[in-house]
Coordinates of C-alpha atoms and ligand atoms in Angstrom, one line a residue:
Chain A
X14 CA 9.7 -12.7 32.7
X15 CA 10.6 -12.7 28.8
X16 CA 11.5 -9.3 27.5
X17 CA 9.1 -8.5 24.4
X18 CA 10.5 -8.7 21.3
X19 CA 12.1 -5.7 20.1
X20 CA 9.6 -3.6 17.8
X21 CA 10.7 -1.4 14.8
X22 CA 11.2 1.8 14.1
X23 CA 8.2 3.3 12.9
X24 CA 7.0 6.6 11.6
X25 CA 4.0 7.6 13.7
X26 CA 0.6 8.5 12.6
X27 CA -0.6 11.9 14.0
X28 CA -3.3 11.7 16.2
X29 CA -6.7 13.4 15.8
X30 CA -10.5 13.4 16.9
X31 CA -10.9 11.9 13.7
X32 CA -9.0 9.2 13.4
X33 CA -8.3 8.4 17.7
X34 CA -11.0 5.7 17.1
X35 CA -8.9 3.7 14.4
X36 CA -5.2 4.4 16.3
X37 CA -6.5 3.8 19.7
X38 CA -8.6 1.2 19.1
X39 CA -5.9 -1.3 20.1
X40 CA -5.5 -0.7 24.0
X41 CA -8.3 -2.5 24.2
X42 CA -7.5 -4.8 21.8
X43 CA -10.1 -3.8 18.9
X44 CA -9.5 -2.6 15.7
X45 CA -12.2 0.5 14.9
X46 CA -13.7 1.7 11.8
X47 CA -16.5 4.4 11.2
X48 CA -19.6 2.8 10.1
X49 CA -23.1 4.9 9.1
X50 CA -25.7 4.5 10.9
X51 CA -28.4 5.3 8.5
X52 CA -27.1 2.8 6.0
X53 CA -24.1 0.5 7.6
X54 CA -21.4 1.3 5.0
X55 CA -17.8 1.0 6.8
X56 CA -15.9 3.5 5.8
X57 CA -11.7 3.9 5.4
X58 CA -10.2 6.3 6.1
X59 CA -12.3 8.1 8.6
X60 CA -14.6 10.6 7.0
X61 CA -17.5 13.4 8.3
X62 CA -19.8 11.9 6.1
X63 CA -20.9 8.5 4.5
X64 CA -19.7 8.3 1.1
X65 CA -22.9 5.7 -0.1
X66 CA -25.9 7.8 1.2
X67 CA -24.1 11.3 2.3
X68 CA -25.3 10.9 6.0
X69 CA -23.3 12.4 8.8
X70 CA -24.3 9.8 11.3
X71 CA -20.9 8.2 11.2
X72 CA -20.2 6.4 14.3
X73 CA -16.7 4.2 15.2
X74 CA -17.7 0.4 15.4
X75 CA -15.6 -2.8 15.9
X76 CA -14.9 -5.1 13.5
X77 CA -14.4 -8.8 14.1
X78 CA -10.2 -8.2 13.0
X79 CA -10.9 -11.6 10.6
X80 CA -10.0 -10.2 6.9
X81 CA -8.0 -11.9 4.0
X82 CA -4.9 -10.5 2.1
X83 CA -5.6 -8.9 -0.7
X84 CA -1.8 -8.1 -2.2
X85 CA 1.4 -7.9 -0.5
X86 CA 5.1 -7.4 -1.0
X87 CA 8.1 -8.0 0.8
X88 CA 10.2 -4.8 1.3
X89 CA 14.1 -5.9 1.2
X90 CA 15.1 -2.2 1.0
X91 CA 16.7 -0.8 4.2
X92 CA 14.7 2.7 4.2
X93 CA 15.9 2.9 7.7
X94 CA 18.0 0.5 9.4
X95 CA 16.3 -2.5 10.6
X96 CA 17.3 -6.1 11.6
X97 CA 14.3 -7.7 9.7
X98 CA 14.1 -7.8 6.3
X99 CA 12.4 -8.5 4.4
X100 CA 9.5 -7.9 6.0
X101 CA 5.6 -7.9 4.5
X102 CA 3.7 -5.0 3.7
X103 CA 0.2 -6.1 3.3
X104 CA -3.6 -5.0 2.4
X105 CA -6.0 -7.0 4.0
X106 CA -9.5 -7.1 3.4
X107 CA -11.9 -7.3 6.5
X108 CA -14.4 -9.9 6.4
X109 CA -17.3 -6.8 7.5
X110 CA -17.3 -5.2 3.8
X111 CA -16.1 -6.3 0.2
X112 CA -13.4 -3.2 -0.4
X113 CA -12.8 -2.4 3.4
X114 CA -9.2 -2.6 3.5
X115 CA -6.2 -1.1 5.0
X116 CA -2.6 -1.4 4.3
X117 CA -0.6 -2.9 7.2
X118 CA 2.3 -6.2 7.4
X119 CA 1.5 -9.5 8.4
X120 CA 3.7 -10.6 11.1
X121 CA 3.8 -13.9 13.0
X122 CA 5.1 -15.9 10.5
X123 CA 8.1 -16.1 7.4
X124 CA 7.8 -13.3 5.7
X125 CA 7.7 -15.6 2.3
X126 CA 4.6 -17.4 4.1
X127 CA 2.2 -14.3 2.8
X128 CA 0.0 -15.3 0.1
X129 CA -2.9 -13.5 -1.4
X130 CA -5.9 -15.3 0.1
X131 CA -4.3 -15.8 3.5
X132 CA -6.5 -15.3 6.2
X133 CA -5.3 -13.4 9.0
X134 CA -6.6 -11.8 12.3
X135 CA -5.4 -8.2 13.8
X136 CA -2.5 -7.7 16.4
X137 CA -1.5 -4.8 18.0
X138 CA 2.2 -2.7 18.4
X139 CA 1.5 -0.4 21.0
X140 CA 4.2 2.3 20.3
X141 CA 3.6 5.8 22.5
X142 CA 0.2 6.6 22.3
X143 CA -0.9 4.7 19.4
X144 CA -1.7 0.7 18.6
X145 CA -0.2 -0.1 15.8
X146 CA -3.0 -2.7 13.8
X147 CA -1.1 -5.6 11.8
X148 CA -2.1 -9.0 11.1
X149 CA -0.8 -12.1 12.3
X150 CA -2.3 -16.3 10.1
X151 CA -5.7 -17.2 11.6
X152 CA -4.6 -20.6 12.5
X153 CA -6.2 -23.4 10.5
Chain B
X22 CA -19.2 15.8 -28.8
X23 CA -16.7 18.1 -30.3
X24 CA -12.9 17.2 -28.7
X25 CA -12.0 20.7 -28.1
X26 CA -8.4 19.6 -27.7
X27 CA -8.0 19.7 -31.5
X28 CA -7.6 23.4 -31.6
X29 CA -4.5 22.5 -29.4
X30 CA -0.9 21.5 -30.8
X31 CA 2.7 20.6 -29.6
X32 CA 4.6 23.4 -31.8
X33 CA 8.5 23.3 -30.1
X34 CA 10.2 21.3 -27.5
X35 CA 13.4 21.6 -25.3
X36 CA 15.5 19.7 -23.3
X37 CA 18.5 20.5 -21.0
X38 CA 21.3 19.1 -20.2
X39 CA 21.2 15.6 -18.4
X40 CA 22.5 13.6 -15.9
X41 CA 22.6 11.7 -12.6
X42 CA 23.8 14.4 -10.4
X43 CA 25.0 17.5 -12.6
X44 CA 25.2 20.0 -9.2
X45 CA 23.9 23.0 -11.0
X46 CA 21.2 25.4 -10.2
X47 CA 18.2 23.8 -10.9
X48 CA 16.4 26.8 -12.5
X49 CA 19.1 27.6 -14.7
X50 CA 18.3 24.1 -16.3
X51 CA 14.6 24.6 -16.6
X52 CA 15.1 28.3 -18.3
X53 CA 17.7 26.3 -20.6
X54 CA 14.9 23.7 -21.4
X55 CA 12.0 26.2 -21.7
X56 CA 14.5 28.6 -23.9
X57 CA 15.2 26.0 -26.3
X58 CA 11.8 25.2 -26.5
X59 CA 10.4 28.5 -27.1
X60 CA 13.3 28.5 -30.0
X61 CA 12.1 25.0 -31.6
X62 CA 8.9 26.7 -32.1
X63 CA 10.1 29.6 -33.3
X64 CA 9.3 31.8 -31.1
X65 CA 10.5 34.5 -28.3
X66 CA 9.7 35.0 -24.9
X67 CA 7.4 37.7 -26.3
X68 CA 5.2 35.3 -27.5
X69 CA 4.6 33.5 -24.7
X70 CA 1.8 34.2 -23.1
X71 CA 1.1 31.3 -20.9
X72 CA 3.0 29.1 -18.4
X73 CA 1.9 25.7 -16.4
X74 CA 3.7 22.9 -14.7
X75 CA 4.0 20.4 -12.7
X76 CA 4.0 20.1 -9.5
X77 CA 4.4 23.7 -8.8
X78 CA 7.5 25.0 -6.0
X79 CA 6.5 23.2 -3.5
X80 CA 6.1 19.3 -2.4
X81 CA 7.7 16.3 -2.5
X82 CA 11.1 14.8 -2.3
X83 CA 14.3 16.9 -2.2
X84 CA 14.9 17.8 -5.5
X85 CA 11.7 17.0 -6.9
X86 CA 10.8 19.9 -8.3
X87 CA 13.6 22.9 -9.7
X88 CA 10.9 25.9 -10.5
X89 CA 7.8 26.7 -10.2
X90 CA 5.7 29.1 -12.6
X91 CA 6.4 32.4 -10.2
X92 CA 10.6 31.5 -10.7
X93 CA 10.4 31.0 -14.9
X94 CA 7.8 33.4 -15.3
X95 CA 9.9 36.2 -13.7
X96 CA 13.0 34.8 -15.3
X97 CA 12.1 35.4 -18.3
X98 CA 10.2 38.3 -17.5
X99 CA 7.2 36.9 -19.0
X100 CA 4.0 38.9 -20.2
X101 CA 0.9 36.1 -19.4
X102 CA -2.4 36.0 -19.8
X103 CA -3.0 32.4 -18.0
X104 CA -1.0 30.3 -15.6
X105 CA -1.3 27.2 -13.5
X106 CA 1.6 25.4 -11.4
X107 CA 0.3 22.4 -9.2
X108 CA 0.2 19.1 -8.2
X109 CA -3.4 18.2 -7.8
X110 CA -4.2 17.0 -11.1
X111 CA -4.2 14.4 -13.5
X112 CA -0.8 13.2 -13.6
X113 CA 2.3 15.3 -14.2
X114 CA 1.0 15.2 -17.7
X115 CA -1.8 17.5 -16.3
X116 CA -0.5 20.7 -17.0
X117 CA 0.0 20.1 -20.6
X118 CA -4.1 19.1 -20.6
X119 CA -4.3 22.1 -18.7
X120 CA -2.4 23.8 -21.3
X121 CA -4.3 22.6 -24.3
X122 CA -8.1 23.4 -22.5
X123 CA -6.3 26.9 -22.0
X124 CA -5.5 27.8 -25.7
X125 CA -8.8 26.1 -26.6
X126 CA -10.3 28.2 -24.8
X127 CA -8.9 31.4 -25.9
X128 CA -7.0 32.1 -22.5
X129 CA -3.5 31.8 -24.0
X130 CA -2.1 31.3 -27.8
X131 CA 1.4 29.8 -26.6
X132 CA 1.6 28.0 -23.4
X133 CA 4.6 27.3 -22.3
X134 CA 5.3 23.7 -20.1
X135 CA 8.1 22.7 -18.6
X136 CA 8.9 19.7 -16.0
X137 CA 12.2 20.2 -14.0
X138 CA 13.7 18.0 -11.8
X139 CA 17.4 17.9 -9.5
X140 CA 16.2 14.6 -7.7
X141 CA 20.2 13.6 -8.0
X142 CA 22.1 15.9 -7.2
X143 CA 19.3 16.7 -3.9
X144 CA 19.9 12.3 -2.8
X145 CA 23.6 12.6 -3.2
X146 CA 25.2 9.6 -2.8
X147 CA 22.9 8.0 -0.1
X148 CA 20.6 6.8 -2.7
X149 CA 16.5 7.3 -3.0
X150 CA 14.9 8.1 0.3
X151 CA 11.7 6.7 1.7
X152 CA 8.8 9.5 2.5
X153 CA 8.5 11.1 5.6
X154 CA 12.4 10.0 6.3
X155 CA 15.7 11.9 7.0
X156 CA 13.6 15.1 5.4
X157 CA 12.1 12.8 2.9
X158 CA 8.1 14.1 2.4
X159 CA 6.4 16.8 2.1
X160 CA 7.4 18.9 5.7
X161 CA 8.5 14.9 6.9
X162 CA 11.1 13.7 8.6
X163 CA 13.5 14.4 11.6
X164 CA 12.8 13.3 15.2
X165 CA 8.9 13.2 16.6
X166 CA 7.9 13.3 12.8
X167 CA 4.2 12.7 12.7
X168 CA 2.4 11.0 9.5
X169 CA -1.1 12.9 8.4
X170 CA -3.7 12.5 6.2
X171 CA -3.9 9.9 3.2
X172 CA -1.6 8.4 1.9
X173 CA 1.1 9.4 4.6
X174 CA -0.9 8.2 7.3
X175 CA -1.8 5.1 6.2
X176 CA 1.4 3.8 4.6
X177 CA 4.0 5.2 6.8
X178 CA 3.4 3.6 10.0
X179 CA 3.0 0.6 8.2
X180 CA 6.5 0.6 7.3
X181 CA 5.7 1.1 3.5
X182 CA 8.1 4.0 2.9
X183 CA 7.9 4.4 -0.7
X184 CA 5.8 4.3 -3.9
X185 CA 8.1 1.3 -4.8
X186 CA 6.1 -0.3 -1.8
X187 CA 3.1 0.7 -2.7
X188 CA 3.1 -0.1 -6.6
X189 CA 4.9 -3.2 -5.8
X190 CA 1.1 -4.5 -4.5
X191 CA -0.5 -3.9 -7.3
X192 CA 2.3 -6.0 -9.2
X193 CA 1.7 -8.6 -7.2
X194 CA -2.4 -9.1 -7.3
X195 CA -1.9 -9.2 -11.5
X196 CA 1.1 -11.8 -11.2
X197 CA -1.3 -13.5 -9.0
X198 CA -4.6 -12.7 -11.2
X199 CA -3.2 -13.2 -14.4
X200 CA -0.1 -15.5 -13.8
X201 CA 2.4 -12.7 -14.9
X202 CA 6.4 -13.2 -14.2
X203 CA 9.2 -11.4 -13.3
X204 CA 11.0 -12.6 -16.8
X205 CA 7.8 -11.1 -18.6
X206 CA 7.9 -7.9 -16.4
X207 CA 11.8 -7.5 -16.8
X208 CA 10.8 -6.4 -20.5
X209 CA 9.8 -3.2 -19.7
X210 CA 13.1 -2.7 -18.0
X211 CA 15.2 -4.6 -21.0
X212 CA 13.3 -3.0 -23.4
X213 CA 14.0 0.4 -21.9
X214 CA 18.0 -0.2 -21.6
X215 CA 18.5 -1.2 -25.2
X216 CA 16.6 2.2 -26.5
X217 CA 18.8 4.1 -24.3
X218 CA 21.7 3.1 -26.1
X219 CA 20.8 5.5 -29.1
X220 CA 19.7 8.3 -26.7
X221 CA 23.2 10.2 -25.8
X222 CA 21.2 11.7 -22.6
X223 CA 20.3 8.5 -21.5
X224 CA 21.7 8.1 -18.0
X225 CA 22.4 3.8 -18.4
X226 CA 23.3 3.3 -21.8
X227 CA 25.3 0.1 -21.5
X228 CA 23.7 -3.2 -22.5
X229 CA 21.5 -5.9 -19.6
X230 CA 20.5 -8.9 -20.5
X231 CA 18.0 -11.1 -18.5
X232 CA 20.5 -12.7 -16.0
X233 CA 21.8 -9.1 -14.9
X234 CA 17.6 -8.4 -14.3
X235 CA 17.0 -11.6 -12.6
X236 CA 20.2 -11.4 -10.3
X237 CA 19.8 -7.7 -9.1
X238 CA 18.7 -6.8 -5.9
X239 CA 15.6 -6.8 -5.0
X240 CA 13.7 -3.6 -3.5
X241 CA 9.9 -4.7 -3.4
X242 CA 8.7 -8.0 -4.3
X243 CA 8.5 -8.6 -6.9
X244 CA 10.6 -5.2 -7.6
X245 CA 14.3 -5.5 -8.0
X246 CA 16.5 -2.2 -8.7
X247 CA 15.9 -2.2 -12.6
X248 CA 12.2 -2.1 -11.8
X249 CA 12.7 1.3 -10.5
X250 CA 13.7 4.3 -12.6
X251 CA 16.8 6.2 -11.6
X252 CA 16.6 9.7 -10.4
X253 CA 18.8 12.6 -12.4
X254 CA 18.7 16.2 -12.8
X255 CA 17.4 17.7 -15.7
X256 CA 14.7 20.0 -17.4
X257 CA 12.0 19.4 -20.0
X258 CA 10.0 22.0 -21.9
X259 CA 7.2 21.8 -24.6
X260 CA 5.2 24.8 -26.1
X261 CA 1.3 23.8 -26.2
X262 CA -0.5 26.7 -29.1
X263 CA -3.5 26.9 -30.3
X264 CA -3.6 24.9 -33.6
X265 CA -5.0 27.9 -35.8
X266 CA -1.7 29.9 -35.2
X267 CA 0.4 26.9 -35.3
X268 CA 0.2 26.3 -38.9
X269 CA 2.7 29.4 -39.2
X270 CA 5.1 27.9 -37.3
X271 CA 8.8 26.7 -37.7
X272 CA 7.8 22.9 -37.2
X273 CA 4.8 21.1 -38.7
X274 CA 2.0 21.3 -35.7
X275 CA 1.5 17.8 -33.7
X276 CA -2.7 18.5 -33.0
X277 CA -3.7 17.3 -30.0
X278 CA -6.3 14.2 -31.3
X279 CA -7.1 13.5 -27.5
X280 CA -6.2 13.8 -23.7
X281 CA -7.3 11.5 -20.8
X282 CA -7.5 13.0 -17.6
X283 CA -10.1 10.8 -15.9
X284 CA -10.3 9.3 -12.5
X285 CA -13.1 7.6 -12.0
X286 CA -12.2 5.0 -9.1
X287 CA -10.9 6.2 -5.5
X288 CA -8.1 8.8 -5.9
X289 CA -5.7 6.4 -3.6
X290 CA -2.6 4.1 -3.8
X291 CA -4.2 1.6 -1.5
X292 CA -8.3 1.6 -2.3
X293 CA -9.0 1.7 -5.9
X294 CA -11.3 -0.5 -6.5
X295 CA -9.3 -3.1 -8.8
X296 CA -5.8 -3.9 -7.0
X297 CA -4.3 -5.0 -10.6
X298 CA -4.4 -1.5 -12.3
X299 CA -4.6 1.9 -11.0
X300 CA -6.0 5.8 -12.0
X301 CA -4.4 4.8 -15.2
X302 CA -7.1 2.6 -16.4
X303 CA -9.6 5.6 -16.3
X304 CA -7.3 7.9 -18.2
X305 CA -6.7 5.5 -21.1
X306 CA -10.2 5.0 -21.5
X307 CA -11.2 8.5 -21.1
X308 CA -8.9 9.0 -24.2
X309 CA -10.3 6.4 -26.6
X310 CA -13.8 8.1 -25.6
X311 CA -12.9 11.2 -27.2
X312 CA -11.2 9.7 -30.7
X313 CA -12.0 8.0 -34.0
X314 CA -8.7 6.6 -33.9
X315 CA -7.9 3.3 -32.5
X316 CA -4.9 1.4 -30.4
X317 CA -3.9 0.0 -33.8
X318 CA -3.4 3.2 -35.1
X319 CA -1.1 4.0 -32.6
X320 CA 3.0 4.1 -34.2
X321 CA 4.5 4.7 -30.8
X322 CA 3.9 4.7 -27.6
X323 CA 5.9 6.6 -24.5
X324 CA 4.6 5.1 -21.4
X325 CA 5.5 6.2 -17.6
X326 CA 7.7 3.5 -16.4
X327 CA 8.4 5.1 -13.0
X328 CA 8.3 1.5 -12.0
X329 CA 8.8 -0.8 -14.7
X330 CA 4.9 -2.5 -13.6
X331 CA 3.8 0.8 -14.9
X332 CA 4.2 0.8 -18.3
X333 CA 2.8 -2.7 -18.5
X334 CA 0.0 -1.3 -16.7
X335 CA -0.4 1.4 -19.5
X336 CA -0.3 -1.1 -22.4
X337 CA -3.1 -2.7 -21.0
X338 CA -5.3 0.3 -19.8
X339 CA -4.5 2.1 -23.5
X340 CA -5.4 -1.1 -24.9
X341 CA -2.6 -2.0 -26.8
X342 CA -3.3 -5.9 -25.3
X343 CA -5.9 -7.3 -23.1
X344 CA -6.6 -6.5 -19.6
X345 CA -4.3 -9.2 -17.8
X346 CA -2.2 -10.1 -21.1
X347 CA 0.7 -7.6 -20.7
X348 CA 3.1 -10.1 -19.3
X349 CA 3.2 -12.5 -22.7
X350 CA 2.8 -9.5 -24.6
X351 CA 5.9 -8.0 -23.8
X352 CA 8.0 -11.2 -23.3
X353 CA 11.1 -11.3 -25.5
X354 CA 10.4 -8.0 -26.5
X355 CA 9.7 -8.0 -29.7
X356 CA 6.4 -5.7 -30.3
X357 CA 7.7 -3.6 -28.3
X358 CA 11.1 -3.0 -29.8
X359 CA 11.2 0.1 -32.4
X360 CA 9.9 -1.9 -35.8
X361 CA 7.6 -3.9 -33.6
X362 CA 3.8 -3.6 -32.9
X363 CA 4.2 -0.8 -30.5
X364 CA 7.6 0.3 -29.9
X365 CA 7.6 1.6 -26.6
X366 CA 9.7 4.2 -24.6
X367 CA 12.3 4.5 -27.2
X368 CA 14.6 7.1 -25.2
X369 CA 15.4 4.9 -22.6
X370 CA 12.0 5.8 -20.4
X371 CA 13.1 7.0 -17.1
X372 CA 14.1 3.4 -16.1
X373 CA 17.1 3.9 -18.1
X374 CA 16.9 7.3 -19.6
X375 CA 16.5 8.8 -16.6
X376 CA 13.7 10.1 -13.9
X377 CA 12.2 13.4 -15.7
X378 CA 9.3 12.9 -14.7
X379 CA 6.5 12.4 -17.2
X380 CA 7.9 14.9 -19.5
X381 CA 10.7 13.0 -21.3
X382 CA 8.1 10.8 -22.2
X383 CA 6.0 13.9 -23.9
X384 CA 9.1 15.2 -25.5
X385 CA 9.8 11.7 -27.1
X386 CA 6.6 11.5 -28.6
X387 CA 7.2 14.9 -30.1
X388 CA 10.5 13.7 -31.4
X389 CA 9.8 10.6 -32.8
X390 CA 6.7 12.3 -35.0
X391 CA 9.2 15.1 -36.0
X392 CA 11.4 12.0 -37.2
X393 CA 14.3 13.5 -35.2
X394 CA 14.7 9.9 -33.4
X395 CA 18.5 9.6 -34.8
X396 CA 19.7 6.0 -33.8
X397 CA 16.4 5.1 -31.7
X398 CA 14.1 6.5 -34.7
X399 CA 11.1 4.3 -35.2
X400 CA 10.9 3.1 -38.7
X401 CA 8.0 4.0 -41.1
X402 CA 7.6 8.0 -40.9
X403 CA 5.4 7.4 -37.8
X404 CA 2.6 9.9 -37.4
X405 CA 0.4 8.9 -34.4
X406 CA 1.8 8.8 -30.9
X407 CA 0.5 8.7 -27.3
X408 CA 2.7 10.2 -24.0
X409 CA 1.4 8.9 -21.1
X410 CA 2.5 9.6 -16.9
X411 CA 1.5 8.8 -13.8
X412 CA 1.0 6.0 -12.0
X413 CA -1.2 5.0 -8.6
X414 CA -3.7 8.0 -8.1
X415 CA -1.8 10.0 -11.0
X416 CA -2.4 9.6 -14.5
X417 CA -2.9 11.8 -17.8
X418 CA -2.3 10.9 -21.0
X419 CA -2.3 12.8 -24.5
X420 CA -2.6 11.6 -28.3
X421 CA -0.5 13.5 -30.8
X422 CA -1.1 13.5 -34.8
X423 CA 1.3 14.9 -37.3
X424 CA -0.7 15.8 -40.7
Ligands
ZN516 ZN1 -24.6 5.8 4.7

């Protein structure tokens, strides 16, 4: 069996009621965002109430993990010790909702491949108890 | 609408000692700033009777902030009326427009300001750390360190351990908007380094060209180290009065024409609405809202340059060039030098001059107006100025007249 490629070191998110639905959403393999139900805004980060029409009926909802990059950078500073720089730090847009974006990196692929416009599907790093959403190309 | 800042003026300012790791007690520099400035306007401690800065004792980095209000307030065994340390507001800039609404409004008749930082000495010689590392963060770092809440949350485990990461994006969408390039950006930072030169405080004084820019080492596409401004230890103090006692004073009053303290898009690094600028863009325009006055009238400019893409940013948003045309406007330098259009940052900005925070930018403005400049004087007895800080979710900005 092939060992799985060694993951990085990465600070942790803290996990709440809140916000289990986004961090979790990866063991089984969908990525999670609150949508309202009286009026279908997404919304990110997770909030008690809908920003657009103020309704509390905020529910978690899968999204299709299809978005677009909006910016990225590649980080060649060793913050912590890593064997992969650069890598790409990314904010990708999901197809659901124009301005529903997260940061995250785009993996899969050289670094210097990242474009703005790229299209891109989720992946998850399962690390402890959370799953890790990044993006890997959507192959043409 | 009557811009109640008016009855608001920058009367004194002060300044301690500077450098990139001085190892001295961090409060002792801010009392030496706040004294001096407190002096520059010709006052005593007796006269103050109010106090604000930013951000407060608590938050942030090691070293990122040397006092808060409770520490030079008791110091100096001050007798105040109003007060207001924090870091929830518009830029570090925001407790001077704190400041000015105070004596406005009759809380206060001298407010005393004062920025102090120690980030040097605090990052020894291992260099700028990311957030949420090795004690990096506000209550971060160590073993089983958990990111929460925005930004942390949503930055950190993405590996994006730093504002450099995070302002380095918005760099990137307006080189890819509006075809901006790293030799147009590397003004800001060239621009910056030949200004220190006649600033004796300035921390990098000696001269870079292009080819030292272009071959540095790169931190965050398309950041390399100049990009990023270099953290020191130092103080910086100001004295905000109200304009109708300010008249009596040892210096001629700088009024207060206008502040911009708005934030009108999501207060985030990562969802503002357009990726290209940031809070700034609300601030700027806030300000041109509240004056007759126009960009053109404008003799010098002091603009945030915690990252180089910042300032840019800021000429843009303050309108000093179109939305998208700060690349070609800055290229080779020359409106921005000190007889150009705009001269801009003309201590050195905290790229070279130094990380102070907001407030060297402030004190600058005051300076130049005063005509106290020495070697980095802008030409032409210059009597409008804007100070500007803050850049993602942060931003403030202030426009100072001299009579
Ligand atoms: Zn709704």
């Amino acid at each position: 069996m092939a060992e799985a490629p060694e993951k990085s070191f990465r600070v942790l998110p803290r996990v709440t009621a809140a916000n289990e639905h986004f961090w979790r959403g990866g063991a089984e393999g969908v990525l999670r965002f609150l949508r309202c139900g009286d009026c279908g805004t997404w919304v990110h980060p997770p909030s008690p109430i809908c920003p657009s029409c103020h309704g509390k009926g905020l529910t978690p909802e899968a999204v299709s993990g299809l978005g677009t990059v909006a910016t990225w950078t590649l980080n060649h500073q060793p913050w912590v010790p890593a064997s992969d720089h650069p890598y790409a730090i990314a904010i990708v847009e999901l197809d659901e909702q124009s301005g529903l974006r997260l940061m995250t990196n785009v993996v899969g692929c050289a670094a210097e491949a990242v474009h703005i416009g790229m299209r891109v599907r989720v992946v998850f790093e399962e690390h402890d108890d959370v799953w890790i959403p990044l993006f890997e190309p959507v192959e043409a | 609408m009557e811009a109640l800042e008016r009855r608001a003026a920058l009367t004194g300012i002060g300044q301690s000692e500077v450098g990139r790791r001085l190892g001295r007690d961090p409060l002792e520099l801010t009392l030496d700033a706040c004294l001096a400035a407190i002096r520059d306007a010709g006052l005593t401690t007796r006269d103050i009777d109010g106090l604000a800065t930013y951000p407060g004792a608590f938050g942030g980095n090691p070293g990122f902030t040397g006092a808060g209000v409770t520490d030079v307030h008791d110091a100096l065994r001050l007798e105040l009326d109003w007060y207001s340390g924090g870091i929830e507001r518009p830029g570090q800039l925001g407790a001077v427009i704190d400041a000015c609404a105070a004596v406005a409004c009759g809380f206060a008749t001298h407010v005393l300001c004062f920025r102090s930082v120690w980030e040097g000495t605090a990052q020894g010689k291992g260099g700028r750390k990311g957030i949420g590392l090795d004690g990096g963060g506000s209550g971060g770092g160590g073993r089983g360190f958990r990111a929460s809440g925005a930004p942390m949350e949503y930055t950190l485990p993405f590996r994006a351990y730093s504002a450099a990461n995070w302002i380095a994006m918005v760099a990137q969408r307006h080189f890819h908007e509006f075809g901006t390039t790293r030799e147009q950006l590397a003004w800001i930072a060239l621009n910056a380094r030949r200004h220190a030169a006649g600033n004796p405080k300035a921390i990098y004084r000696e001269p870079m060209t292009l080819d030292d820019y272009l071959g540095a080492r790169l931190i965050s596409t398309p950041f390399c180290l100049y990009d990023c401004d270099v953290p020191c230890d130092g103080a910086t103090a100001m004295i905000v009065s109200r304009a109708e006692v300010a008249r009596d004073l040892r210096r001629p009053p700088l009024r207060v024409e206008a502040v911009g303290s708005a934030l009108r898009g999501r207060p985030s690094w990562d969802q503002f609405d357009d990726l290209t600028t940031m809070a700034l863009r609300d601030a700027a325009a806030m300000l041109w809202e509240r004056t007759d006055l126009q960009p053109a009238d404008v003799d010098v400019a002091e603009l945030y340059d915690g990252f180089s893409f910042i300032a840019l940013a800021w000429l843009e948003a303050l309108g000093f060039c179109g939305r998208g045309e700060g690349g070609p406007f800055i290229e080779g330098g020359a409106r921005i030098d000190l007889d150009g259009e705009i001269p801009l940052n003309t201590n050195g900005g905290q790229l070279s001059g130094g990380r102070l925070h907001g407030y060297g930018f402030l004190h600058e403005a005051c300076l130049q107006l005063w005509g106290e400049g020495g070697d980095r004087q802008v030409p032409g007895d210059p009597r409008v100025a804007v100070a500007a800080a803050g850049g993602g979710p942060l931003g403030g900005c202030l426009l100072l007249t001299r009579d």
